[in-house]
């Protein structure tokens, strides 16, 4: 993934944004968070308010099999535990991993916004102004134990992953490679992108891998629909900022996480499911023939042919 230094708003909007490819942005002015956010400062700044966290006995978290549990801890206790390697106090095992993804007050209705959920910390952060205020969707505060790996998934909005402290490795795949990623909704079944089970996922080798390492102070632009898999190589604190790339009315009003497909896409998939149900009225040989014709039609009408 390309790394670019001190990118201005003008240059981002003119040269980077229209290309719809991930880029690591370095040397940006992110505020005092990059120096202030030590374990001690974080613990004392937001005190003992309760946070809901993911706790996993293994480093690779899997959203499909749900190999983790949700627990609640006071924020200061959580931060100290997440920064430890071995725990004296724990839920599952002494080397369990912790992960916080901030959520709104009412998880079903409210979006994550660091200004509301962590107002004191929000004052330390300067978010790069690469989008209009009315495009803003959410700002998600994240804290991960060292070694934690998140499942491969895509988001339906553009976002900046601001790595405030610690180090992360991010592996990305283009939306074009969706056919090779064994999707279940917005998530890929291939968890271990470094040592994939190729008997189970033989097509995965065709997916082109993009990779970057984010050091403290780096910002990764992840365009909507790009798949990403993240490993926290060290205990780290990050902030994700999501914004709307499409007109506001394109998105599902009930989407608080930024991962529900745009309304038109959801409708199209429902229509397709109905069409496939209709094909079941035919014998197998005919069904196969007309399904192939439908695939060709979709490719002809809807695929882009200008990808490099």
PDB file of C-alpha atoms in Angstrom:
ATOM      1  CA  UNK A   1       0.000   0.000   0.000  1.00  0.00           C
ATOM      2  CA  UNK A   2       1.359   3.398  -1.002  1.00  0.00           C
ATOM      3  CA  UNK A   3       2.539   5.748   1.789  1.00  0.00           C
ATOM      4  CA  UNK A   4       2.165   9.503   1.301  1.00  0.00           C
ATOM      5  CA  UNK A   5       3.370  12.262   3.581  1.00  0.00           C
ATOM      6  CA  UNK A   6       1.495  15.384   4.777  1.00  0.00           C
ATOM      7  CA  UNK A   7      -1.385  15.141   2.331  1.00  0.00           C
ATOM      8  CA  UNK A   8      -3.535  18.278   2.250  1.00  0.00           C
ATOM      9  CA  UNK A   9      -7.321  18.138   1.976  1.00  0.00           C
ATOM     10  CA  UNK A  10      -7.082  19.520  -1.563  1.00  0.00           C
ATOM     11  CA  UNK A  11      -4.587  16.879  -2.690  1.00  0.00           C
ATOM     12  CA  UNK A  12      -6.559  14.077  -1.032  1.00  0.00           C
ATOM     13  CA  UNK A  13      -9.793  15.072  -2.779  1.00  0.00           C
ATOM     14  CA  UNK A  14      -8.121  15.659  -6.130  1.00  0.00           C
ATOM     15  CA  UNK A  15      -5.559  12.828  -6.430  1.00  0.00           C
ATOM     16  CA  UNK A  16      -6.335  10.107  -3.882  1.00  0.00           C
ATOM     17  CA  UNK A  17     -10.050   9.974  -3.209  1.00  0.00           C
ATOM     18  CA  UNK A  18     -11.234   9.450  -6.815  1.00  0.00           C
ATOM     19  CA  UNK A  19      -8.869   6.463  -7.260  1.00  0.00           C
ATOM     20  CA  UNK A  20     -10.726   4.438  -4.570  1.00  0.00           C
ATOM     21  CA  UNK A  21      -7.594   2.643  -3.384  1.00  0.00           C
ATOM     22  CA  UNK A  22      -6.182   2.344   0.139  1.00  0.00           C
ATOM     23  CA  UNK A  23      -3.362   4.746   1.038  1.00  0.00           C
ATOM     24  CA  UNK A  24      -1.327   5.232   4.227  1.00  0.00           C
ATOM     25  CA  UNK A  25      -1.138   8.922   5.145  1.00  0.00           C
ATOM     26  CA  UNK A  26       1.790   9.946   7.339  1.00  0.00           C
ATOM     27  CA  UNK A  27       2.890  13.109   9.101  1.00  0.00           C
ATOM     28  CA  UNK A  28      -0.647  14.432   9.641  1.00  0.00           C
ATOM     29  CA  UNK A  29      -1.519  16.756  12.502  1.00  0.00           C
ATOM     30  CA  UNK A  30      -3.634  14.517  14.771  1.00  0.00           C
ATOM     31  CA  UNK A  31      -3.590  16.574  17.974  1.00  0.00           C
ATOM     32  CA  UNK A  32      -2.084  15.801  21.381  1.00  0.00           C
ATOM     33  CA  UNK A  33      -3.461  12.229  21.465  1.00  0.00           C
ATOM     34  CA  UNK A  34      -0.280  10.785  19.917  1.00  0.00           C
ATOM     35  CA  UNK A  35       1.836  11.886  22.893  1.00  0.00           C
ATOM     36  CA  UNK A  36      -0.749  12.006  25.705  1.00  0.00           C
ATOM     37  CA  UNK A  37      -2.538   8.664  25.375  1.00  0.00           C
ATOM     38  CA  UNK A  38      -0.474   6.525  27.722  1.00  0.00           C
ATOM     39  CA  UNK A  39      -2.091   3.731  29.746  1.00  0.00           C
ATOM     40  CA  UNK A  40      -2.020   5.962  32.855  1.00  0.00           C
ATOM     41  CA  UNK A  41      -3.557   8.952  31.122  1.00  0.00           C
ATOM     42  CA  UNK A  42      -6.308   6.929  29.410  1.00  0.00           C
ATOM     43  CA  UNK A  43      -7.234   5.196  32.679  1.00  0.00           C
ATOM     44  CA  UNK A  44      -7.521   8.411  34.601  1.00  0.00           C
ATOM     45  CA  UNK A  45      -9.072  10.557  31.827  1.00  0.00           C
ATOM     46  CA  UNK A  46     -12.288   8.589  31.423  1.00  0.00           C
ATOM     47  CA  UNK A  47     -12.312   6.953  34.862  1.00  0.00           C
ATOM     48  CA  UNK A  48     -14.378   3.957  35.831  1.00  0.00           C
ATOM     49  CA  UNK A  49     -17.372   4.186  33.526  1.00  0.00           C
ATOM     50  CA  UNK A  50     -18.439   0.753  32.316  1.00  0.00           C
ATOM     51  CA  UNK A  51     -17.537  -0.436  28.807  1.00  0.00           C
ATOM     52  CA  UNK A  52     -18.625  -3.550  26.957  1.00  0.00           C
ATOM     53  CA  UNK A  53     -15.696  -5.465  25.505  1.00  0.00           C
ATOM     54  CA  UNK A  54     -14.913  -8.585  23.499  1.00  0.00           C
ATOM     55  CA  UNK A  55     -12.831 -11.167  25.391  1.00  0.00           C
ATOM     56  CA  UNK A  56     -11.180 -13.970  23.452  1.00  0.00           C
ATOM     57  CA  UNK A  57      -9.133 -16.952  24.648  1.00  0.00           C
ATOM     58  CA  UNK A  58      -7.396 -17.111  21.251  1.00  0.00           C
ATOM     59  CA  UNK A  59      -5.728 -14.301  19.269  1.00  0.00           C
ATOM     60  CA  UNK A  60      -7.820 -14.838  16.104  1.00  0.00           C
ATOM     61  CA  UNK A  61     -11.313 -13.521  16.697  1.00  0.00           C
ATOM     62  CA  UNK A  62     -14.015 -15.062  14.513  1.00  0.00           C
ATOM     63  CA  UNK A  63     -17.294 -13.200  14.163  1.00  0.00           C
ATOM     64  CA  UNK A  64     -18.971 -16.064  12.299  1.00  0.00           C
ATOM     65  CA  UNK A  65     -18.361 -18.764  14.918  1.00  0.00           C
ATOM     66  CA  UNK A  66     -18.397 -16.172  17.749  1.00  0.00           C
ATOM     67  CA  UNK A  67     -15.328 -17.595  19.491  1.00  0.00           C
ATOM     68  CA  UNK A  68     -15.338 -14.740  22.024  1.00  0.00           C
ATOM     69  CA  UNK A  69     -17.548 -13.521  24.840  1.00  0.00           C
ATOM     70  CA  UNK A  70     -18.852 -10.063  25.716  1.00  0.00           C
ATOM     71  CA  UNK A  71     -18.012  -8.772  29.183  1.00  0.00           C
ATOM     72  CA  UNK A  72     -18.297  -5.453  30.983  1.00  0.00           C
ATOM     73  CA  UNK A  73     -15.472  -3.749  32.871  1.00  0.00           C
ATOM     74  CA  UNK A  74     -14.815  -0.256  34.245  1.00  0.00           C
ATOM     75  CA  UNK A  75     -12.858   1.597  31.533  1.00  0.00           C
ATOM     76  CA  UNK A  76      -9.740   2.160  33.697  1.00  0.00           C
ATOM     77  CA  UNK A  77      -9.574  -1.544  34.658  1.00  0.00           C
ATOM     78  CA  UNK A  78     -10.096  -2.568  31.023  1.00  0.00           C
ATOM     79  CA  UNK A  79      -7.268  -0.336  29.722  1.00  0.00           C
ATOM     80  CA  UNK A  80      -4.782  -1.712  32.251  1.00  0.00           C
ATOM     81  CA  UNK A  81      -5.781  -5.304  31.506  1.00  0.00           C
ATOM     82  CA  UNK A  82      -5.620  -4.846  27.736  1.00  0.00           C
ATOM     83  CA  UNK A  83      -2.075  -3.487  28.130  1.00  0.00           C
ATOM     84  CA  UNK A  84      -0.902  -6.575  30.093  1.00  0.00           C
ATOM     85  CA  UNK A  85       0.336  -9.765  28.451  1.00  0.00           C
ATOM     86  CA  UNK A  86      -0.452 -12.118  31.348  1.00  0.00           C
ATOM     87  CA  UNK A  87      -3.423 -11.356  33.591  1.00  0.00           C
ATOM     88  CA  UNK A  88      -3.739 -11.916  37.342  1.00  0.00           C
ATOM     89  CA  UNK A  89      -7.468 -11.362  36.984  1.00  0.00           C
ATOM     90  CA  UNK A  90      -9.243 -12.741  33.940  1.00  0.00           C
ATOM     91  CA  UNK A  91     -12.529 -14.123  32.563  1.00  0.00           C
ATOM     92  CA  UNK A  92     -11.346 -17.110  30.465  1.00  0.00           C
ATOM     93  CA  UNK A  93      -7.565 -17.600  30.562  1.00  0.00           C
ATOM     94  CA  UNK A  94      -4.546 -15.724  31.889  1.00  0.00           C
ATOM     95  CA  UNK A  95      -3.428 -14.773  28.377  1.00  0.00           C
ATOM     96  CA  UNK A  96      -6.862 -13.822  27.006  1.00  0.00           C
ATOM     97  CA  UNK A  97      -7.140 -10.914  24.543  1.00  0.00           C
ATOM     98  CA  UNK A  98      -9.336  -7.828  24.907  1.00  0.00           C
ATOM     99  CA  UNK A  99     -10.944  -5.631  22.316  1.00  0.00           C
ATOM    100  CA  UNK A 100     -13.063  -2.513  22.698  1.00  0.00           C
ATOM    101  CA  UNK A 101     -15.115  -1.174  19.822  1.00  0.00           C
ATOM    102  CA  UNK A 102     -17.009   1.809  21.180  1.00  0.00           C
ATOM    103  CA  UNK A 103     -20.769   1.880  20.600  1.00  0.00           C
ATOM    104  CA  UNK A 104     -23.562   4.435  21.061  1.00  0.00           C
ATOM    105  CA  UNK A 105     -25.561   4.723  24.293  1.00  0.00           C
ATOM    106  CA  UNK A 106     -28.371   2.653  22.764  1.00  0.00           C
ATOM    107  CA  UNK A 107     -26.543   0.081  20.634  1.00  0.00           C
ATOM    108  CA  UNK A 108     -29.515  -0.381  18.305  1.00  0.00           C
ATOM    109  CA  UNK A 109     -30.232   3.305  17.701  1.00  0.00           C
ATOM    110  CA  UNK A 110     -27.130   5.380  18.391  1.00  0.00           C
ATOM    111  CA  UNK A 111     -23.931   5.476  16.391  1.00  0.00           C
ATOM    112  CA  UNK A 112     -20.491   5.503  17.981  1.00  0.00           C
ATOM    113  CA  UNK A 113     -19.182   9.048  18.369  1.00  0.00           C
ATOM    114  CA  UNK A 114     -16.055   9.638  20.441  1.00  0.00           C
ATOM    115  CA  UNK A 115     -17.294  13.162  21.268  1.00  0.00           C
ATOM    116  CA  UNK A 116     -20.298  11.684  23.057  1.00  0.00           C
ATOM    117  CA  UNK A 117     -18.892   8.457  24.544  1.00  0.00           C
ATOM    118  CA  UNK A 118     -15.379   9.691  25.438  1.00  0.00           C
ATOM    119  CA  UNK A 119     -15.648  13.507  25.462  1.00  0.00           C
ATOM    120  CA  UNK A 120     -12.420  14.115  27.389  1.00  0.00           C
ATOM    121  CA  UNK A 121     -10.337  12.011  25.012  1.00  0.00           C
ATOM    122  CA  UNK A 122     -12.122  13.524  21.984  1.00  0.00           C
ATOM    123  CA  UNK A 123     -10.591  16.891  22.832  1.00  0.00           C
ATOM    124  CA  UNK A 124      -7.104  15.455  22.256  1.00  0.00           C
ATOM    125  CA  UNK A 125      -7.849  14.341  18.692  1.00  0.00           C
ATOM    126  CA  UNK A 126      -7.762  16.310  15.482  1.00  0.00           C
ATOM    127  CA  UNK A 127      -9.506  14.335  12.719  1.00  0.00           C
ATOM    128  CA  UNK A 128      -8.159  15.099   9.200  1.00  0.00           C
ATOM    129  CA  UNK A 129     -10.829  17.089   7.360  1.00  0.00           C
ATOM    130  CA  UNK A 130     -11.068  15.095   4.157  1.00  0.00           C
ATOM    131  CA  UNK A 131     -14.871  15.143   4.000  1.00  0.00           C
ATOM    132  CA  UNK A 132     -17.755  17.552   4.632  1.00  0.00           C
ATOM    133  CA  UNK A 133     -19.269  17.736   8.123  1.00  0.00           C
ATOM    134  CA  UNK A 134     -22.662  16.507   6.901  1.00  0.00           C
ATOM    135  CA  UNK A 135     -21.037  13.371   5.440  1.00  0.00           C
ATOM    136  CA  UNK A 136     -19.806  12.303   8.888  1.00  0.00           C
ATOM    137  CA  UNK A 137     -21.273   8.995  10.035  1.00  0.00           C
ATOM    138  CA  UNK A 138     -19.368   7.778  13.099  1.00  0.00           C
ATOM    139  CA  UNK A 139     -16.101   7.881  15.021  1.00  0.00           C
ATOM    140  CA  UNK A 140     -15.294   4.536  16.588  1.00  0.00           C
ATOM    141  CA  UNK A 141     -12.789   4.384  19.433  1.00  0.00           C
ATOM    142  CA  UNK A 142     -10.852   1.081  19.505  1.00  0.00           C
ATOM    143  CA  UNK A 143      -8.427  -0.483  21.960  1.00  0.00           C
ATOM    144  CA  UNK A 144      -6.813  -3.899  21.348  1.00  0.00           C
ATOM    145  CA  UNK A 145      -4.536  -6.246  23.236  1.00  0.00           C
ATOM    146  CA  UNK A 146      -1.227  -7.110  21.570  1.00  0.00           C
ATOM    147  CA  UNK A 147      -1.584 -10.033  19.161  1.00  0.00           C
ATOM    148  CA  UNK A 148      -5.326  -9.695  18.600  1.00  0.00           C
ATOM    149  CA  UNK A 149      -6.506 -10.368  15.029  1.00  0.00           C
ATOM    150  CA  UNK A 150      -9.884  -9.211  13.714  1.00  0.00           C
ATOM    151  CA  UNK A 151     -11.851 -11.102  11.084  1.00  0.00           C
ATOM    152  CA  UNK A 152     -11.710 -10.029   7.411  1.00  0.00           C
ATOM    153  CA  UNK A 153     -14.698  -7.829   6.505  1.00  0.00           C
ATOM    154  CA  UNK A 154     -15.790  -4.846   4.446  1.00  0.00           C
ATOM    155  CA  UNK A 155     -17.630  -1.671   5.472  1.00  0.00           C
ATOM    156  CA  UNK A 156     -20.098   0.157   3.263  1.00  0.00           C
ATOM    157  CA  UNK A 157     -18.683   3.598   4.061  1.00  0.00           C
ATOM    158  CA  UNK A 158     -15.319   5.186   3.494  1.00  0.00           C
ATOM    159  CA  UNK A 159     -13.152   5.396   6.563  1.00  0.00           C
ATOM    160  CA  UNK A 160      -9.897   6.582   8.032  1.00  0.00           C
ATOM    161  CA  UNK A 161      -8.178   4.257  10.494  1.00  0.00           C
ATOM    162  CA  UNK A 162      -6.165   6.577  12.725  1.00  0.00           C
ATOM    163  CA  UNK A 163      -3.522   4.603  14.630  1.00  0.00           C
ATOM    164  CA  UNK A 164      -2.913   6.761  17.694  1.00  0.00           C
ATOM    165  CA  UNK A 165      -0.591   4.473  19.689  1.00  0.00           C
ATOM    166  CA  UNK A 166       0.861   1.020  19.058  1.00  0.00           C
ATOM    167  CA  UNK A 167       1.422  -0.813  15.816  1.00  0.00           C
ATOM    168  CA  UNK A 168      -1.004  -2.638  13.506  1.00  0.00           C
ATOM    169  CA  UNK A 169      -0.641  -4.762  10.423  1.00  0.00           C
ATOM    170  CA  UNK A 170      -3.477  -4.433   7.932  1.00  0.00           C
ATOM    171  CA  UNK A 171      -4.052  -6.825   5.020  1.00  0.00           C
ATOM    172  CA  UNK A 172      -6.522  -5.610   2.375  1.00  0.00           C
ATOM    173  CA  UNK A 173      -8.331  -7.093  -0.627  1.00  0.00           C
ATOM    174  CA  UNK A 174     -10.058  -5.256  -3.434  1.00  0.00           C
ATOM    175  CA  UNK A 175     -13.872  -5.439  -3.842  1.00  0.00           C
ATOM    176  CA  UNK A 176     -13.108  -7.134  -7.174  1.00  0.00           C
ATOM    177  CA  UNK A 177     -11.760 -10.151  -5.325  1.00  0.00           C
ATOM    178  CA  UNK A 178     -15.013 -10.832  -3.469  1.00  0.00           C
ATOM    179  CA  UNK A 179     -15.508 -14.095  -5.478  1.00  0.00           C
ATOM    180  CA  UNK A 180     -12.373 -15.558  -3.853  1.00  0.00           C
ATOM    181  CA  UNK A 181     -13.051 -14.522  -0.255  1.00  0.00           C
ATOM    182  CA  UNK A 182     -15.815 -16.975   0.717  1.00  0.00           C
ATOM    183  CA  UNK A 183     -18.232 -14.361   2.008  1.00  0.00           C
ATOM    184  CA  UNK A 184     -20.901 -14.709   4.620  1.00  0.00           C
ATOM    185  CA  UNK A 185     -22.644 -11.325   4.600  1.00  0.00           C
ATOM    186  CA  UNK A 186     -19.990  -8.603   4.997  1.00  0.00           C
ATOM    187  CA  UNK A 187     -17.442 -11.046   6.437  1.00  0.00           C
ATOM    188  CA  UNK A 188     -14.996 -13.532   4.925  1.00  0.00           C
ATOM    189  CA  UNK A 189     -14.776 -17.067   6.261  1.00  0.00           C
ATOM    190  CA  UNK A 190     -10.998 -17.023   5.704  1.00  0.00           C
ATOM    191  CA  UNK A 191      -9.699 -15.954   9.110  1.00  0.00           C
ATOM    192  CA  UNK A 192      -6.069 -16.913   8.813  1.00  0.00           C
ATOM    193  CA  UNK A 193      -4.989 -14.902   5.789  1.00  0.00           C
ATOM    194  CA  UNK A 194      -1.333 -15.901   6.332  1.00  0.00           C
ATOM    195  CA  UNK A 195      -1.897 -19.669   6.430  1.00  0.00           C
ATOM    196  CA  UNK A 196      -5.271 -20.234   4.770  1.00  0.00           C
ATOM    197  CA  UNK A 197      -6.812 -23.701   4.605  1.00  0.00           C
ATOM    198  CA  UNK A 198      -6.602 -24.116   0.823  1.00  0.00           C
ATOM    199  CA  UNK A 199      -8.471 -27.414   0.828  1.00  0.00           C
ATOM    200  CA  UNK A 200     -11.420 -25.588   2.283  1.00  0.00           C
ATOM    201  CA  UNK A 201     -10.825 -22.266   0.436  1.00  0.00           C
ATOM    202  CA  UNK A 202      -9.016 -23.148  -2.831  1.00  0.00           C
ATOM    203  CA  UNK A 203      -9.948 -19.917  -4.665  1.00  0.00           C
ATOM    204  CA  UNK A 204      -8.421 -17.726  -1.945  1.00  0.00           C
ATOM    205  CA  UNK A 205      -5.019 -17.887  -3.696  1.00  0.00           C
ATOM    206  CA  UNK A 206      -6.496 -15.759  -6.500  1.00  0.00           C
ATOM    207  CA  UNK A 207      -7.214 -12.818  -4.188  1.00  0.00           C
ATOM    208  CA  UNK A 208      -4.517 -10.149  -4.518  1.00  0.00           C
ATOM    209  CA  UNK A 209      -3.135  -9.168  -1.134  1.00  0.00           C
ATOM    210  CA  UNK A 210      -2.289  -5.563  -0.245  1.00  0.00           C
ATOM    211  CA  UNK A 211      -0.526  -4.956   3.047  1.00  0.00           C
ATOM    212  CA  UNK A 212       0.727  -2.156   5.280  1.00  0.00           C
ATOM    213  CA  UNK A 213       2.041  -1.660   8.791  1.00  0.00           C
ATOM    214  CA  UNK A 214       0.625   1.303  10.676  1.00  0.00           C
ATOM    215  CA  UNK A 215       2.930   2.898  13.223  1.00  0.00           C
ATOM    216  CA  UNK A 216       1.641   5.317  15.858  1.00  0.00           C
ATOM    217  CA  UNK A 217       0.488   8.492  14.078  1.00  0.00           C
ATOM    218  CA  UNK A 218      -0.212   6.812  10.712  1.00  0.00           C
ATOM    219  CA  UNK A 219      -3.643   7.038   9.084  1.00  0.00           C
ATOM    220  CA  UNK A 220      -4.987   4.453   6.630  1.00  0.00           C
ATOM    221  CA  UNK A 221      -7.673   5.456   4.141  1.00  0.00           C
ATOM    222  CA  UNK A 222      -9.894   2.407   3.529  1.00  0.00           C
ATOM    223  CA  UNK A 223     -12.410   3.016   0.732  1.00  0.00           C
ATOM    224  CA  UNK A 224     -15.891   1.493   1.104  1.00  0.00           C
ATOM    225  CA  UNK A 225     -16.142  -2.191   0.076  1.00  0.00           C
ATOM    226  CA  UNK A 226     -12.402  -2.887   0.499  1.00  0.00           C
ATOM    227  CA  UNK A 227     -11.876  -5.956   2.683  1.00  0.00           C
ATOM    228  CA  UNK A 228      -9.476  -5.626   5.597  1.00  0.00           C
ATOM    229  CA  UNK A 229      -7.964  -7.914   8.206  1.00  0.00           C
ATOM    230  CA  UNK A 230      -6.212  -6.273  11.152  1.00  0.00           C
ATOM    231  CA  UNK A 231      -3.626  -7.589  13.625  1.00  0.00           C
ATOM    232  CA  UNK A 232      -2.562  -5.449  16.586  1.00  0.00           C
ATOM    233  CA  UNK A 233       1.146  -6.163  16.804  1.00  0.00           C
ATOM    234  CA  UNK A 234       1.282  -4.175  20.046  1.00  0.00           C
ATOM    235  CA  UNK A 235      -1.268  -2.931  22.571  1.00  0.00           C
ATOM    236  CA  UNK A 236      -2.769   0.008  20.755  1.00  0.00           C
ATOM    237  CA  UNK A 237      -5.398   2.687  20.606  1.00  0.00           C
ATOM    238  CA  UNK A 238      -7.041   3.718  17.345  1.00  0.00           C
ATOM    239  CA  UNK A 239      -9.916   5.788  16.048  1.00  0.00           C
ATOM    240  CA  UNK A 240     -11.925   4.933  12.946  1.00  0.00           C
ATOM    241  CA  UNK A 241     -13.846   7.706  11.275  1.00  0.00           C
ATOM    242  CA  UNK A 242     -16.564   6.713   8.818  1.00  0.00           C
ATOM    243  CA  UNK A 243     -18.278   9.021   6.358  1.00  0.00           C
ATOM    244  CA  UNK A 244     -20.896   8.727   3.629  1.00  0.00           C
ATOM    245  CA  UNK A 245     -19.504   8.486   0.136  1.00  0.00           C
ATOM    246  CA  UNK A 246     -22.972   8.073  -1.441  1.00  0.00           C
ATOM    247  CA  UNK A 247     -25.960  10.440  -0.967  1.00  0.00           C
ATOM    248  CA  UNK A 248     -27.340  10.067   2.593  1.00  0.00           C
ATOM    249  CA  UNK A 249     -30.604   8.486   1.413  1.00  0.00           C
ATOM    250  CA  UNK A 250     -28.703   5.555  -0.166  1.00  0.00           C
ATOM    251  CA  UNK A 251     -27.968   4.092   3.274  1.00  0.00           C
ATOM    252  CA  UNK A 252     -30.158   2.022   5.546  1.00  0.00           C
ATOM    253  CA  UNK A 253     -31.559   4.297   8.283  1.00  0.00           C
ATOM    254  CA  UNK A 254     -31.306   1.489  10.856  1.00  0.00           C
ATOM    255  CA  UNK A 255     -27.578   0.996  10.280  1.00  0.00           C
ATOM    256  CA  UNK A 256     -25.662   1.991  13.417  1.00  0.00           C
ATOM    257  CA  UNK A 257     -22.420   0.142  12.585  1.00  0.00           C
ATOM    258  CA  UNK A 258     -21.899   1.192   8.951  1.00  0.00           C
ATOM    259  CA  UNK A 259     -22.050  -2.401   7.716  1.00  0.00           C
ATOM    260  CA  UNK A 260     -25.513  -2.756   6.184  1.00  0.00           C
ATOM    261  CA  UNK A 261     -25.470  -2.775   2.395  1.00  0.00           C
ATOM    262  CA  UNK A 262     -26.879   0.299   0.616  1.00  0.00           C
ATOM    263  CA  UNK A 263     -30.669   0.132   0.186  1.00  0.00           C
ATOM    264  CA  UNK A 264     -30.528  -0.438  -3.588  1.00  0.00           C
ATOM    265  CA  UNK A 265     -28.034  -3.290  -3.142  1.00  0.00           C
ATOM    266  CA  UNK A 266     -30.213  -4.983  -0.506  1.00  0.00           C
ATOM    267  CA  UNK A 267     -33.266  -4.685  -2.759  1.00  0.00           C
ATOM    268  CA  UNK A 268     -31.346  -6.080  -5.739  1.00  0.00           C
ATOM    269  CA  UNK A 269     -30.179  -9.089  -3.702  1.00  0.00           C
ATOM    270  CA  UNK A 270     -33.762  -9.769  -2.548  1.00  0.00           C
ATOM    271  CA  UNK A 271     -34.970  -9.629  -6.160  1.00  0.00           C
ATOM    272  CA  UNK A 272     -32.167 -11.995  -7.201  1.00  0.00           C
ATOM    273  CA  UNK A 273     -33.134 -14.437  -4.442  1.00  0.00           C
ATOM    274  CA  UNK A 274     -36.711 -14.398  -5.755  1.00  0.00           C
ATOM    275  CA  UNK A 275     -35.471 -14.980  -9.314  1.00  0.00           C
ATOM    276  CA  UNK A 276     -33.395 -17.972  -8.174  1.00  0.00           C
ATOM    277  CA  UNK A 277     -36.420 -19.346  -6.333  1.00  0.00           C
ATOM    278  CA  UNK A 278     -38.390 -19.051  -9.587  1.00  0.00           C
ATOM    279  CA  UNK A 279     -35.695 -21.029 -11.467  1.00  0.00           C
ATOM    280  CA  UNK A 280     -36.345 -23.937  -9.110  1.00  0.00           C
ATOM    281  CA  UNK A 281     -39.582 -24.550 -11.049  1.00  0.00           C
ATOM    282  CA  UNK A 282     -37.425 -25.884 -13.916  1.00  0.00           C
ATOM    283  CA  UNK A 283     -35.588 -29.225 -14.157  1.00  0.00           C
ATOM    284  CA  UNK A 284     -31.892 -29.141 -13.284  1.00  0.00           C
ATOM    285  CA  UNK A 285     -30.555 -29.026 -16.863  1.00  0.00           C
ATOM    286  CA  UNK A 286     -32.721 -25.996 -17.715  1.00  0.00           C
ATOM    287  CA  UNK A 287     -32.035 -24.350 -14.380  1.00  0.00           C
ATOM    288  CA  UNK A 288     -28.281 -24.620 -14.997  1.00  0.00           C
ATOM    289  CA  UNK A 289     -28.600 -23.178 -18.519  1.00  0.00           C
ATOM    290  CA  UNK A 290     -30.738 -20.180 -17.506  1.00  0.00           C
ATOM    291  CA  UNK A 291     -28.644 -19.495 -14.407  1.00  0.00           C
ATOM    292  CA  UNK A 292     -25.554 -19.257 -16.637  1.00  0.00           C
ATOM    293  CA  UNK A 293     -27.407 -16.882 -18.943  1.00  0.00           C
ATOM    294  CA  UNK A 294     -28.337 -14.743 -15.946  1.00  0.00           C
ATOM    295  CA  UNK A 295     -24.709 -14.620 -14.822  1.00  0.00           C
ATOM    296  CA  UNK A 296     -23.625 -13.493 -18.295  1.00  0.00           C
ATOM    297  CA  UNK A 297     -26.308 -10.826 -18.278  1.00  0.00           C
ATOM    298  CA  UNK A 298     -25.186  -9.527 -14.898  1.00  0.00           C
ATOM    299  CA  UNK A 299     -21.567  -9.400 -16.080  1.00  0.00           C
ATOM    300  CA  UNK A 300     -22.536  -7.613 -19.287  1.00  0.00           C
ATOM    301  CA  UNK A 301     -24.836  -5.069 -17.643  1.00  0.00           C
ATOM    302  CA  UNK A 302     -23.229  -4.417 -14.275  1.00  0.00           C
ATOM    303  CA  UNK A 303     -19.515  -5.293 -14.232  1.00  0.00           C
ATOM    304  CA  UNK A 304     -16.971  -2.549 -14.732  1.00  0.00           C
ATOM    305  CA  UNK A 305     -14.469  -3.188 -17.472  1.00  0.00           C
ATOM    306  CA  UNK A 306     -12.026  -0.389 -16.662  1.00  0.00           C
ATOM    307  CA  UNK A 307     -10.213  -1.941 -13.703  1.00  0.00           C
ATOM    308  CA  UNK A 308      -6.451  -1.895 -14.111  1.00  0.00           C
TER     309      UNK A 308
END
